[in-house]
Amino acid sequence: MTTLPDALGHFGPYGGRYVPETLMVALNELTAAYHEARDDETFRIELNDLLRTYVGRPTALSYAERLTERLGGARIYLKREDLAHTGAHKINNAIAQGLLARRMGKRKIFAETGAGQHGVATATVCAMLGMECTVFMGAEDVRRQSLNVFRMKLLGARVEVVESGSRTLKDAMNEAIRGWVTHVRDTYYLIGSAAGPHPYPELVRDFQSVIGREARQQILEAAGRLPDYAVACVGGGSNAIGLFHPFVEDQEVRFIGVEAAGEGLSTERHAATLSKGRPGVLHGSKSYLLQDEWGQVQEAHSISAGLDYPGVGPEHSFYKDTGRAEYVAITDREALDGFRLLSESEGIIPALEPSHAIAYVAKFAPTLPKEAILLLGLSGRGDKDINTVIEALGVG
Amino acid sequence: MSRISAAFTRSRDDGRVAVFPFLTVGYPDYDTHLALVRAMVAAGADGIELGIPFSDPLADGPTVQRASQAALAAGATPAMAIDAVRDLRAAGVEVPLILMGYCNTFLAYGEGRMVADAADAGADGFIIVDLPPEESDAMLDRCRTRGLDLVYLVAPTSDDGRIAEITQRASGFVYCVGVVGVTSARDALAAELPGFLQRLRAKTALPLVVGFGISRPEHVRALRGIADGVAVGSAIIDVVESSPRSERVKRVQDYVEVLTGRTEASV
């Protein structure tokens, strides 16, 4: 599994490249540039230096003592991506791709964003590297995440508000790809999730794997052994694949991906692609997809903008089919409970995305023996979600 | 000889650039779409691209996106595209009918079933915008088995290696993307288009059809001698959108007559 994808970007039957011909040469060039950079000591040193001095890595691994006591089961460790610069794991990938873009001689960057975390991370990197940044964001997400829109503008990015379709991440990505088709010769498309056409799922996974590599070493130091479970939320799936992948050969570590069940899996309003979808093609790769009988892509729903996506990265589809990972789903309501639970018991206000993973852990940990170890990917902090939570729960 | 080859033989003999209008099936509704297609054939269209509407058309600009959304909202399905082929043949339409769409529609319908149903209905081929040669082996085999053409797209950004790979697989014609961008009606042809077409011509004897950005009779005239055909989509949808209901069919027919050179009036 560590050797995937194949040369054309396939993870078993998933992945690949399903894009207009106009983009194919650019994707070939990106693949070549990425593989060259990956093997180049100078690139690695520069990236690691920025991850340390700018992002603030390694991020902490925190033992969640009060949460563990409260749940009364497995010992819970939090991998603290909320402590990374800009407040989420997205910066790991944005900074690496920013360096890659510079190496390829591109000064213009396009990105799509859902919750705005990837948009903020990309705008941040562009400000630091002196690049021109355009972020495509659905109008509905602009409304839900106004703080992040303001942050992006402060950082000098142009925010392109997308009014088509469900006006969320799916449509932002459509528009970003259309924009890239038009400006492919001088623009770098900086995808934020481990999705899209090859080489993005591979490249984003590799750049996010810093999460799992650190966590693996940290948990060995803290607990003296590997965890029994690694749990992370899955929208497109970049933080989950980044946490899981470095453990992929450790068969004793079970992976659990937590999707958004929205208003419930029995309703039409959810974003549980792996739980309820079937294979299809969206945004350039084959993967599980929420679609109707005719292949029209369905609108996803989640209280969390970052999980509000009808597709998922192809490697997760492969993990699902091979049984390497298990995928479960948590409702909006349960996620809000998870949000409060971590805030109250650990003094950490999580983003609504990882609140789904926390909510699952709240149900799962009590069923495990006290000596079990659970590693939870805390992908981001919750400041951006305060308005949404106030709307949902009321103030006070 | 296939209908597609015959169509190019005819247009070459006449010294014309063949005109392939595109219109989304079910837009503005199923029956009007059929009436519009028949009017375009009466206006001298050499073949028709029947668009299968998809929820997330990555290569399309706002005009085709709107038509796709309207068709879907009116209940259009891929099965309806097969029905349209059958109904057009029953109505005596003899020109090539090519189904154009996106991968996921074919996957959901079943590639094998789509090829079989399309062939039985009287279709001549497919254009799948997001199916590059790398991912097309299975579909190509199915098409060859049923004698349908799988038309590939080539873009100005395609390098010589890709052009060789594509032209070796292609049959029917090569769809040349006229601009680096998405579909839409544009005022002028891209400056690099003649050079791009020369590059292709050196690699293949297949007919070259230019699409994306073609909207005016002078575009068609400018391509005489360097391309064999044009595909026109957004500009036709623009005519439908801007016409009163009762005038749609006539105005689309007039517009296509100007493109095919049957009338000299400027549009």
XYZ file of C-alpha atoms in Angstrom:
663
model
C 0.000 0.000 0.000
C 2.956 2.337 0.466
C 3.762 2.010 -3.236
C 0.426 3.389 -4.403
C -0.619 5.106 -6.556
C 0.620 3.585 -9.839
C 2.240 5.740 -12.518
C -1.120 7.017 -13.752
C -2.378 7.817 -10.266
C -4.530 4.763 -9.573
C -5.283 3.393 -6.129
C -6.788 0.096 -7.269
C -9.770 1.116 -9.391
C -9.810 4.669 -7.994
C -7.983 7.887 -8.741
C -6.620 8.497 -12.230
C -7.118 11.578 -14.340
C -10.487 12.523 -15.743
C -9.986 16.069 -16.909
C -10.268 18.058 -20.131
C -7.290 17.484 -22.426
C -6.221 21.115 -21.969
C -4.961 20.248 -18.459
C -3.194 16.987 -19.212
C 0.222 18.376 -20.063
C 0.148 20.624 -17.001
C -0.627 17.592 -14.830
C 2.260 15.687 -16.407
C 4.573 18.612 -15.727
C 3.353 18.862 -12.147
C 3.898 15.147 -11.592
C 7.439 15.345 -12.926
C 8.214 18.482 -10.906
C 6.809 16.907 -7.750
C 8.784 13.699 -8.091
C 11.935 15.674 -8.781
C 11.341 17.925 -5.761
C 10.548 14.967 -3.530
C 13.927 13.458 -4.306
C 15.774 16.753 -3.957
C 17.535 17.305 -0.645
C 17.421 21.105 -1.048
C 13.633 21.102 -1.411
C 13.215 18.878 1.622
C 15.498 21.011 3.751
C 13.734 24.216 2.748
C 10.292 22.718 3.389
C 11.259 21.244 6.752
C 12.822 24.525 7.780
C 9.612 26.434 7.005
C 7.479 23.809 8.719
C 9.602 24.296 11.833
C 10.171 28.057 11.859
C 6.954 29.297 10.210
C 4.247 26.694 10.758
C 5.457 25.805 14.228
C 6.004 22.100 13.717
C 6.169 19.614 15.201
C 2.697 20.215 16.599
C 2.093 18.807 20.057
C 0.658 15.444 20.909
C -1.561 16.013 23.953
C -2.781 13.328 26.295
C -6.461 14.195 26.883
C -6.543 13.201 30.526
C -9.894 14.643 31.595
C -11.617 13.507 28.403
C -10.204 10.021 28.930
C -11.454 9.969 32.531
C -14.821 11.315 31.572
C -15.351 8.714 28.850
C -13.957 5.935 31.037
C -12.366 3.785 28.338
C -9.402 4.009 25.984
C -6.617 6.521 26.570
C -7.061 9.399 24.135
C -4.223 11.342 22.543
C -4.806 14.424 20.418
C -2.589 15.300 17.475
C -2.789 19.063 17.696
C -3.001 20.466 14.158
C -5.074 23.272 15.684
C -1.741 24.620 16.915
C -0.264 24.949 13.424
C 0.005 28.462 11.981
C -3.384 29.595 10.606
C -5.127 27.138 12.890
C -5.451 23.956 10.881
C -3.520 21.250 9.076
C -4.133 22.897 5.694
C -0.935 24.956 5.956
C 1.256 21.803 5.734
C 0.128 21.194 2.190
C -0.216 24.833 1.156
C 3.335 25.695 2.106
C 4.769 22.652 0.352
C 2.802 23.258 -2.839
C 3.704 26.945 -2.671
C 7.378 25.996 -2.729
C 6.682 23.577 -5.560
C 4.913 26.314 -7.556
C 7.872 28.641 -7.061
C 10.236 25.898 -8.162
C 8.117 25.500 -11.330
C 8.373 29.238 -11.989
C 4.654 29.952 -11.404
C 3.752 33.187 -9.613
C -0.045 32.954 -9.842
C -1.945 30.620 -7.568
C -5.549 29.417 -7.720
C -7.138 27.562 -4.827
C -10.605 26.392 -3.878
C -11.871 26.494 -0.343
C -14.809 25.205 1.653
C -14.516 26.250 5.282
C -11.949 28.801 4.247
C -9.082 27.103 6.082
C -7.345 26.041 2.881
C -8.039 29.460 1.381
C -6.475 31.162 4.388
C -3.516 28.780 4.348
C -2.945 29.404 0.638
C -3.341 33.176 0.997
C -0.850 33.045 3.866
C 1.723 31.141 1.859
C 1.247 33.441 -1.137
C 1.798 36.485 1.073
C 4.950 34.925 2.480
C 6.313 33.865 -0.917
C 5.167 37.001 -2.752
C 2.722 35.277 -5.084
C -0.606 36.369 -6.558
C -3.491 34.440 -4.982
C -7.081 33.854 -6.111
C -9.355 31.759 -3.917
C -12.626 30.334 -5.255
C -15.258 30.012 -2.555
C -18.953 29.144 -2.724
C -21.363 31.948 -1.814
C -22.961 29.824 0.915
C -19.547 29.211 2.494
C -18.696 32.910 2.198
C -21.763 33.543 4.317
C -20.959 30.826 6.870
C -17.273 31.664 7.125
C -17.136 35.430 6.893
C -14.196 35.622 9.284
C -12.043 33.528 6.972
C -13.102 35.607 3.967
C -11.868 38.693 5.762
C -8.630 36.949 6.708
C -7.956 35.992 3.099
C -8.530 39.554 1.948
C -6.258 40.881 4.693
C -3.581 38.540 3.399
C -3.899 40.096 -0.045
C -5.851 37.338 -1.797
C -8.684 37.874 -4.240
C -11.804 35.943 -3.233
C -13.864 34.782 -6.198
C -17.421 34.170 -4.947
C -18.996 31.192 -6.744
C -22.759 31.360 -7.254
C -23.329 28.139 -9.218
C -24.848 24.882 -7.953
C -25.063 24.435 -4.195
C -22.625 27.346 -3.791
C -20.292 25.303 -1.578
C -16.956 23.499 -1.937
C -17.994 21.328 -4.907
C -18.892 24.378 -6.946
C -15.832 26.301 -5.811
C -13.707 23.431 -7.086
C -15.597 23.327 -10.418
C -14.917 27.015 -10.867
C -11.281 26.746 -9.802
C -10.737 23.982 -12.363
C -12.483 26.042 -15.064
C -10.267 28.951 -14.117
C -7.222 26.724 -14.311
C -8.282 25.410 -17.744
C -8.284 29.030 -18.910
C -5.037 30.126 -17.231
C -3.153 26.845 -17.174
C -0.024 28.232 -18.834
C 0.959 30.613 -16.060
C -1.076 29.477 -13.054
C -0.495 26.847 -10.407
C -3.618 25.158 -9.036
C -3.077 24.520 -5.344
C -5.629 21.857 -4.377
C -6.368 21.639 -0.678
C -7.591 18.094 -0.323
C -6.208 14.688 -1.241
C -8.629 14.664 -4.165
C -8.625 15.845 -7.780
C -6.687 14.404 -10.713
C -3.317 12.676 -10.346
C -0.859 13.726 -8.945
C -2.840 15.743 -6.375
C -4.100 12.850 -4.213
C -0.555 11.510 -3.943
C 1.113 14.865 -3.508
C -1.325 16.190 -0.892
C -1.150 12.896 1.008
C 2.627 13.041 1.056
C 2.688 16.663 2.215
C 0.090 15.962 4.931
C 1.859 12.794 6.071
C 3.986 14.980 8.310
C 1.003 14.723 10.699
C 1.192 10.944 10.971
C 4.988 10.773 10.928
C 5.227 13.102 13.904
C 2.316 11.457 15.706
C 3.844 8.013 15.258
C 7.111 9.088 16.823
C 5.392 11.125 19.559
C 3.063 8.371 20.643
C 5.914 5.880 20.770
C 7.671 8.291 23.137
C 4.572 9.118 25.188
C 2.908 5.716 25.423
C 5.705 3.358 24.493
C 3.735 1.738 21.724
C 1.610 2.361 18.660
C -2.054 3.294 19.068
C -4.815 0.750 18.545
C -6.880 3.228 16.578
C -6.276 6.370 14.578
C -9.437 8.445 14.158
C -9.911 11.497 11.957
C -12.711 13.335 10.180
C -13.082 12.904 6.426
C -14.430 15.482 4.013
C -12.109 15.316 1.035
C -9.885 13.455 3.454
C -6.514 15.235 3.559
C -6.015 15.353 7.317
C -7.189 11.756 7.683
C -4.904 10.405 4.968
C -2.044 12.472 6.417
C -2.609 10.918 9.838
C -3.239 7.376 8.572
C -0.685 6.924 5.844
C 2.489 6.703 7.952
C 0.795 3.864 9.906
C -0.377 2.004 6.816
C 2.073 -0.873 7.235
C 1.337 -1.089 10.990
C -1.519 -3.577 10.679
C -2.271 -3.378 14.421
C -3.298 0.268 14.019
C -6.914 0.389 12.853
C -8.056 3.463 10.914
C -11.441 5.063 11.453
C -12.574 7.884 9.198
C -15.513 9.934 10.426
C -17.788 11.456 7.812
C -20.530 14.033 8.246
C -24.006 12.487 8.596
C -25.540 15.975 8.535
C -29.180 15.667 9.512
C -28.940 11.876 9.389
C -27.955 9.119 6.959
C -31.606 8.309 6.336
C -32.189 11.869 5.074
C -30.962 13.448 1.847
C -29.012 16.006 3.845
C -25.614 14.537 4.674
C -22.067 14.395 3.329
C -21.312 10.731 4.054
C -19.753 9.879 0.704
C -18.093 6.610 1.731
C -21.039 5.426 3.808
C -23.757 6.207 1.293
C -22.198 6.907 -2.111
C -21.039 4.717 -4.968
C -18.037 5.018 -7.274
C -18.083 7.768 -9.847
C -16.001 10.584 -11.308
C -15.927 14.100 -9.929
C -13.209 16.737 -10.126
C -10.833 14.606 -12.101
C -10.664 11.341 -10.203
C -12.665 8.200 -9.647
C -13.828 7.675 -6.098
C -16.955 7.197 -4.044
C -19.460 9.910 -4.849
C -22.887 11.070 -3.736
C -24.913 10.870 -6.937
C -28.359 10.033 -8.221
C -29.178 7.012 -10.379
C -28.151 8.939 -13.517
C -24.791 10.063 -12.200
C -25.795 13.639 -11.389
C -23.785 14.742 -8.390
C -25.904 15.400 -5.334
C -25.544 18.317 -3.003
C -23.916 17.444 0.268
C -24.889 18.877 3.611
C -22.957 19.322 6.813
C -22.941 21.928 9.544
C -19.213 21.963 8.962
C -18.240 23.674 5.715
C -15.017 21.678 5.512
C -16.888 18.360 5.310
C -19.638 19.637 3.026
C -18.435 17.810 -0.088
C -20.100 15.019 -2.131
C -16.779 13.430 -3.147
C -13.790 12.028 -1.268
C -10.112 11.405 -1.999
C -9.528 8.200 -4.000
C -7.171 6.586 -1.499
C -9.967 6.535 1.086
C -12.185 4.681 -1.389
C -9.396 2.162 -1.799
C -8.969 1.841 1.985
C -12.707 1.300 2.336
C -12.901 -1.449 -0.289
C -9.811 -3.245 1.010
C -10.984 -2.915 4.618
C -7.799 -1.078 5.649
C -9.978 1.665 7.121
C -13.495 1.783 8.451
C -15.732 4.780 7.795
C -18.470 5.910 10.138
C -20.689 8.984 10.219
C -21.647 11.552 12.844
C -24.605 13.964 12.653
C -24.532 17.748 12.955
C -26.109 17.432 16.405
C -23.559 14.900 17.623
C -20.731 17.041 16.249
C -21.978 20.026 18.249
C -21.910 17.818 21.353
C -18.336 16.845 20.475
C -17.451 20.504 20.064
C -18.675 21.260 23.599
C -17.219 18.117 25.078
C -13.650 18.908 24.062
C -14.008 22.596 24.924
C -15.236 21.808 28.437
C -13.052 18.851 29.269
C -9.740 19.896 27.722
C -9.872 23.655 27.242
C -9.479 23.197 23.499
C -12.122 24.662 21.196
C -12.039 22.393 18.139
C -13.195 23.175 14.622
C -16.533 21.623 13.682
C -14.760 19.233 11.286
C -12.742 17.336 13.928
C -15.704 17.711 16.305
C -17.154 14.855 14.244
C -14.157 12.689 15.139
C -14.446 13.745 18.797
C -18.139 12.822 18.814
C -17.312 9.401 17.426
C -14.570 8.907 20.000
C -17.050 9.885 22.720
C -19.183 6.924 21.664
C -16.362 4.535 20.873
C -13.786 5.063 23.638
C -16.079 3.869 26.455
C -16.457 0.505 24.663
C -12.693 -0.064 24.746
C -10.536 -1.336 27.633
C -8.558 1.221 29.654
C -5.261 0.056 28.217
C -6.373 0.727 24.629
C -4.883 3.787 22.927
C -6.794 6.053 20.611
C -5.057 8.673 18.474
C -7.396 11.461 17.414
C -6.494 13.871 14.639
C -7.508 17.325 15.810
C -7.327 18.959 12.403
C -8.103 22.550 13.373
C -9.265 25.036 15.936
C -12.810 26.293 16.269
C -12.565 30.092 16.222
C -13.922 30.181 12.672
C -17.010 28.215 13.733
C -18.154 30.281 16.693
C -20.876 32.031 14.653
C -22.207 28.723 13.323
C -22.256 27.246 16.806
C -24.033 30.302 18.218
C -26.649 29.957 15.471
C -27.100 26.262 16.221
C -26.972 26.266 20.002
C -27.940 29.801 20.940
C -25.799 31.989 23.160
C -25.283 31.244 26.836
C -18.611 4.239 -44.940
C -19.810 5.626 -41.611
C -22.177 8.584 -41.557
C -19.406 10.722 -40.062
C -16.903 9.884 -42.821
C -19.573 10.388 -45.461
C -20.420 13.802 -44.048
C -16.800 14.975 -44.351
C -16.455 13.505 -47.828
C -19.471 15.579 -48.868
C -18.321 18.796 -47.261
C -14.805 18.385 -48.665
C -16.209 17.778 -52.143
C -18.257 20.957 -51.788
C -15.244 22.883 -50.536
C -17.062 23.691 -47.305
C -16.177 23.672 -43.642
C -18.655 21.233 -42.093
C -20.863 22.659 -39.343
C -21.688 20.591 -36.247
C -24.077 22.427 -33.960
C -24.211 21.359 -30.318
C -27.377 21.487 -28.271
C -28.090 20.034 -24.844
C -30.734 17.293 -24.865
C -33.834 18.364 -22.966
C -33.025 22.043 -23.397
C -35.161 24.056 -23.210
C -37.405 20.979 -23.066
C -37.352 17.612 -24.811
C -39.710 18.414 -27.692
C -38.311 21.868 -28.413
C -34.815 20.405 -28.481
C -35.901 17.921 -31.168
C -37.564 20.702 -33.161
C -34.403 22.815 -32.891
C -32.205 19.946 -34.061
C -34.444 19.284 -37.063
C -34.364 22.974 -37.925
C -30.563 22.980 -37.752
C -30.419 19.953 -40.040
C -32.788 21.696 -42.449
C -30.406 24.679 -42.296
C -27.599 22.509 -43.614
C -25.900 21.252 -40.465
C -23.523 18.437 -41.399
C -23.999 16.634 -38.088
C -25.308 17.278 -34.600
C -23.700 17.025 -31.186
C -26.331 16.055 -28.654
C -25.195 17.238 -25.225
C -25.991 14.934 -22.326
C -26.568 17.303 -19.405
C -24.323 16.805 -16.359
C -24.510 18.521 -12.991
C -20.825 19.532 -12.929
C -19.631 20.315 -16.448
C -15.964 21.229 -15.862
C -15.127 22.234 -19.414
C -18.166 24.404 -19.960
C -18.594 28.114 -19.541
C -21.712 29.786 -18.111
C -23.887 29.386 -21.234
C -23.677 25.590 -21.523
C -23.819 25.347 -17.716
C -27.131 27.211 -17.757
C -28.525 24.989 -20.498
C -27.448 21.858 -18.600
C -29.033 23.091 -15.390
C -32.246 24.033 -17.197
C -32.403 20.634 -18.898
C -31.798 18.805 -15.618
C -34.395 20.932 -13.867
C -36.836 19.990 -16.632
C -36.108 16.312 -15.919
C -33.572 15.452 -18.636
C -31.674 12.157 -18.237
C -29.037 10.263 -20.225
C -31.792 7.846 -21.271
C -33.504 10.812 -22.864
C -30.427 11.413 -25.012
C -30.837 7.888 -26.413
C -34.536 8.588 -26.964
C -33.627 11.768 -28.814
C -31.372 9.841 -31.206
C -34.135 7.298 -31.852
C -36.788 9.971 -32.353
C -34.580 12.006 -34.702
C -33.836 8.936 -36.817
C -37.545 8.081 -36.900
C -38.194 11.621 -38.093
C -35.861 11.026 -41.023
C -32.714 12.798 -39.779
C -29.789 11.243 -41.678
C -26.810 13.350 -40.571
C -24.329 12.052 -37.969
C -25.579 12.253 -34.387
C -22.857 12.351 -31.769
C -23.517 12.145 -28.038
C -21.355 14.514 -26.026
C -21.016 14.431 -22.254
C -18.953 13.736 -19.172
C -17.534 10.508 -17.768
C -19.736 10.100 -14.768
C -22.884 9.959 -16.854
C -21.429 7.051 -18.814
C -20.266 5.270 -15.652
C -23.633 5.619 -13.961
C -25.532 4.451 -17.038
C -22.965 1.709 -17.633
C -20.466 2.213 -20.460
C -21.430 -1.026 -22.168
C -25.128 -0.329 -21.939
C -24.632 3.237 -23.208
C -22.695 2.067 -26.254
C -25.234 -0.649 -27.027
C -28.275 1.581 -26.566
C -26.736 4.448 -28.535
C -25.764 2.147 -31.403
C -29.220 0.543 -31.479
C -30.851 3.972 -31.516
C -28.749 5.099 -34.479
C -26.026 7.256 -32.912
C -22.643 7.511 -34.612
C -20.216 8.249 -31.817
C -19.306 9.877 -28.542
C -17.322 12.832 -27.311
C -16.460 12.494 -23.621
C -14.913 15.731 -22.514
C -13.150 14.450 -19.400
C -11.988 11.104 -20.756
C -8.365 11.441 -21.848
C -6.715 8.588 -23.766
C -5.077 7.272 -20.577
C -8.450 6.296 -19.130
C -10.258 5.362 -22.325
C -9.148 1.801 -23.217
C -12.367 0.084 -22.138
C -14.639 2.639 -23.772
C -12.629 2.572 -26.993
C -12.934 -1.223 -27.210
C -16.669 -1.069 -26.684
C -17.079 1.617 -29.331
C -14.979 -0.274 -31.870
C -16.983 -3.445 -31.274
C -20.186 -1.627 -32.154
C -18.717 0.432 -34.980
C -19.114 3.770 -33.191
C -16.484 6.507 -33.242
C -14.910 7.651 -29.999
C -13.907 11.227 -30.737
C -10.944 12.546 -28.754
C -10.166 16.138 -27.915
C -6.829 17.773 -28.594
C -5.930 21.097 -27.003
C -3.445 23.816 -27.925
C -1.548 22.739 -24.802
C -1.248 19.105 -25.975
C 2.362 18.239 -26.724
C 3.499 16.239 -29.754
C 3.629 13.002 -27.784
C 0.011 13.349 -26.719
C -1.106 14.375 -30.181
C 0.480 11.221 -31.600
C -1.169 9.065 -28.926
C -4.570 10.654 -29.469
C -4.578 10.613 -33.263
C -3.546 6.974 -33.218
C -6.643 6.083 -31.177
C -9.064 8.532 -32.716
C -11.644 7.750 -35.349
C -14.357 9.841 -36.983
C -12.649 13.151 -36.460
C -10.369 14.937 -34.026
C -12.043 17.555 -31.856
C -9.638 20.481 -31.706
C -10.175 22.713 -28.694
C -9.910 26.161 -30.249
C -8.932 28.096 -27.160
C -7.156 27.467 -23.910
C -10.299 27.763 -21.840
C -13.866 26.587 -21.374
C -16.721 26.628 -23.878
C -18.244 30.001 -24.725
C -19.002 32.190 -27.703
C -16.012 34.441 -28.398
C -15.524 37.400 -30.703
C -12.259 36.337 -32.272
C -10.438 33.112 -32.961
C -7.301 32.486 -30.934
C -4.186 33.779 -32.653
C -2.450 30.469 -32.134
C -5.214 28.442 -33.822
C -3.710 28.218 -37.351
C -0.371 27.032 -35.983
C -2.091 24.506 -33.747
C -4.111 23.128 -36.683
C -0.993 22.896 -38.852
C 0.701 20.929 -36.107
C -2.260 18.515 -36.065
C -2.557 18.298 -39.807
C 1.021 17.084 -39.998
C 0.123 14.217 -37.665
C -3.214 12.934 -38.971
C -5.387 12.589 -42.032
C -8.537 12.518 -39.878
C -10.924 15.456 -40.249
C -10.163 18.313 -37.848
C -13.161 19.925 -36.157
C -12.619 23.107 -34.177
C -14.820 23.748 -31.173
C -14.889 26.131 -28.141
C -15.269 29.784 -29.047
C -16.738 29.474 -32.568
C -19.735 31.759 -33.022
C -19.599 33.681 -36.300
C -19.697 32.961 -40.024
C -16.355 34.752 -40.434
C -14.850 32.252 -37.971
C -16.062 29.439 -40.221
C -14.689 31.157 -43.322
C -11.361 31.808 -41.648
C -10.957 28.088 -41.038
C -11.456 27.089 -44.685
C -8.435 25.154 -45.820
C -7.025 24.616 -42.327
C -9.892 22.763 -40.643
C -12.605 20.411 -41.884
C -15.367 21.395 -39.515
C -16.558 23.525 -36.649
C -18.585 22.711 -33.548
C -20.829 25.519 -32.333
C -22.598 25.280 -28.988
C -22.730 28.313 -26.720
C -23.626 30.625 -29.591
C -26.683 28.494 -30.449
C -27.801 28.440 -26.832
C -27.365 32.239 -26.816
C -29.800 32.446 -29.748
C -32.316 30.202 -27.954
C -32.029 32.250 -24.770
C -32.454 35.584 -26.501
C -35.417 34.600 -28.681
C -39.113 34.775 -27.764
C -40.569 31.259 -27.444
C -42.476 31.420 -30.698
C -39.382 32.560 -32.615
C -36.763 30.149 -31.238
C -36.886 27.509 -33.957
C -36.874 30.017 -36.792
C -34.063 32.110 -35.333
C -31.872 29.088 -34.673
C -32.509 27.882 -38.222
C -31.607 31.326 -39.610
C -28.451 31.418 -37.526
C -27.291 27.969 -38.648
C -28.054 28.880 -42.292
C -25.649 31.774 -41.947
C -22.983 29.497 -40.430
C -23.379 26.903 -43.183
C -23.259 29.621 -45.816
C -26.768 28.990 -47.127
C -27.568 32.640 -46.537
C -25.202 35.562 -46.584
C -26.900 37.679 -43.936
C -24.702 38.599 -41.028
C -25.803 37.564 -37.574
